[in-house]
Coordinates of C-alpha atoms in Angstrom, one line a residue:
M1 CA 98.4 106.7 75.8
S2 CA 99.1 109.8 73.9
D3 CA 97.2 110.3 70.6
L4 CA 100.4 111.7 69.1
I5 CA 102.2 108.3 69.2
A6 CA 100.8 105.3 67.4
L7 CA 100.6 102.2 69.6
A8 CA 103.0 100.3 67.3
D9 CA 105.6 103.1 67.7
A10 CA 105.3 103.3 71.5
H11 CA 107.5 101.2 73.9
C12 CA 106.5 99.3 77.0
L13 CA 107.2 100.6 80.5
P14 CA 107.4 98.5 83.6
R15 CA 103.9 98.1 85.0
R16 CA 103.4 96.6 88.5
G17 CA 100.5 97.1 90.8
S18 CA 96.8 97.5 90.2
E19 CA 97.1 101.2 89.6
H20 CA 98.4 100.4 86.1
K21 CA 95.4 98.2 85.3
L22 CA 93.4 100.0 82.6
A23 CA 89.8 101.0 83.4
E24 CA 87.1 99.6 81.1
A25 CA 86.7 103.1 79.5
S26 CA 90.4 103.1 78.6
V27 CA 90.2 99.6 77.2
R28 CA 87.3 100.6 75.0
E29 CA 89.2 103.6 73.8
L30 CA 92.3 101.6 72.8
L31 CA 90.5 98.6 71.4
P32 CA 89.6 100.2 68.0
Q33 CA 93.4 100.8 67.4
V34 CA 93.9 97.0 67.3
P35 CA 90.7 96.0 65.5
E36 CA 91.5 92.3 64.9
W37 CA 91.9 91.7 68.6
E38 CA 89.2 90.7 70.9
L39 CA 88.7 91.0 74.7
V40 CA 88.5 87.6 76.5
E41 CA 88.3 86.5 80.1
D42 CA 85.8 89.2 81.1
G43 CA 88.0 91.9 79.6
H44 CA 91.2 90.8 81.4
A45 CA 93.1 89.7 78.2
L46 CA 93.4 90.4 74.5
T47 CA 93.7 87.6 72.0
R48 CA 94.1 87.2 68.2
T49 CA 94.6 84.2 66.0
F50 CA 97.2 84.8 63.2
R51 CA 96.8 82.4 60.2
F52 CA 99.6 81.4 57.8
P53 CA 99.8 79.1 54.8
D54 CA 102.4 76.8 56.4
Y55 CA 104.5 75.9 59.4
H56 CA 107.5 77.8 58.2
R57 CA 105.7 81.1 58.0
T58 CA 104.0 80.4 61.3
M59 CA 107.4 79.9 63.0
A60 CA 108.9 83.0 61.3
F61 CA 106.1 85.0 62.9
V62 CA 106.6 83.4 66.3
N63 CA 110.3 84.1 66.1
A64 CA 109.7 87.8 65.2
L65 CA 107.1 88.1 67.9
A66 CA 109.6 86.6 70.4
F67 CA 112.2 89.2 69.4
I68 CA 109.6 92.0 70.0
A69 CA 108.6 90.5 73.4
H70 CA 112.3 90.3 74.5
R71 CA 112.9 93.9 73.3
E72 CA 109.8 95.3 75.1
D73 CA 110.2 93.0 78.1
H74 CA 106.5 92.1 77.7
H75 CA 105.7 88.5 76.8
P76 CA 102.5 87.0 75.4
D77 CA 101.1 83.5 75.9
L78 CA 101.3 81.7 72.6
G79 CA 99.5 78.7 71.1
V80 CA 101.6 77.6 68.1
H81 CA 100.1 75.3 65.5
Y82 CA 101.0 74.3 62.0
D83 CA 99.1 77.1 60.2
R84 CA 98.3 79.6 63.0
C85 CA 99.5 81.2 66.2
V86 CA 97.1 82.2 68.9
V87 CA 98.5 85.2 70.8
R88 CA 97.2 86.3 74.2
Y89 CA 98.2 89.4 76.1
S90 CA 97.5 90.3 79.7
T91 CA 99.7 92.0 82.3
H92 CA 99.9 89.6 85.2
D93 CA 101.6 92.2 87.5
V94 CA 98.6 94.5 87.3
G95 CA 95.8 91.8 87.3
G96 CA 94.5 92.6 83.8
L97 CA 95.2 94.8 80.8
S98 CA 97.8 97.6 80.7
E99 CA 98.9 99.9 78.0
N100 CA 101.8 97.4 77.3
D101 CA 99.3 94.8 76.1
F102 CA 97.9 97.2 73.5
I103 CA 101.4 98.4 72.4
C104 CA 102.5 94.8 71.9
A105 CA 99.3 93.8 70.1
A106 CA 99.8 96.7 67.7
K107 CA 103.5 95.6 67.2
A108 CA 102.3 92.1 66.4
D109 CA 99.9 93.4 63.8
A110 CA 102.7 95.5 62.3
L111 CA 104.6 92.2 61.6
L112 CA 102.0 91.4 58.9
A113 CA 102.0 94.9 57.3

């Protein structure tokens, strides 16, 4: 990922095959750019819980996130609850994390800005 383009301004590219899986050093380099996210599943996924005051705002976030996922063709796993949404990114086609996961995590963060 170029330092010239912020993650939230970048766009996903098709990633298939293990050669697109990020090395641990690359993951550690990108993680500070999405500080609210945490590594889970032995570093194979990113997750964050977004909290909201009510169901309406939770669903507004989910719908906005679904629009981004469709546009970027990169889809998270979601856990939707009354006052929160748990978002998990991992690129199944590479067997772990790719740049696309970090791009979409940053775009999800930008929804709250």
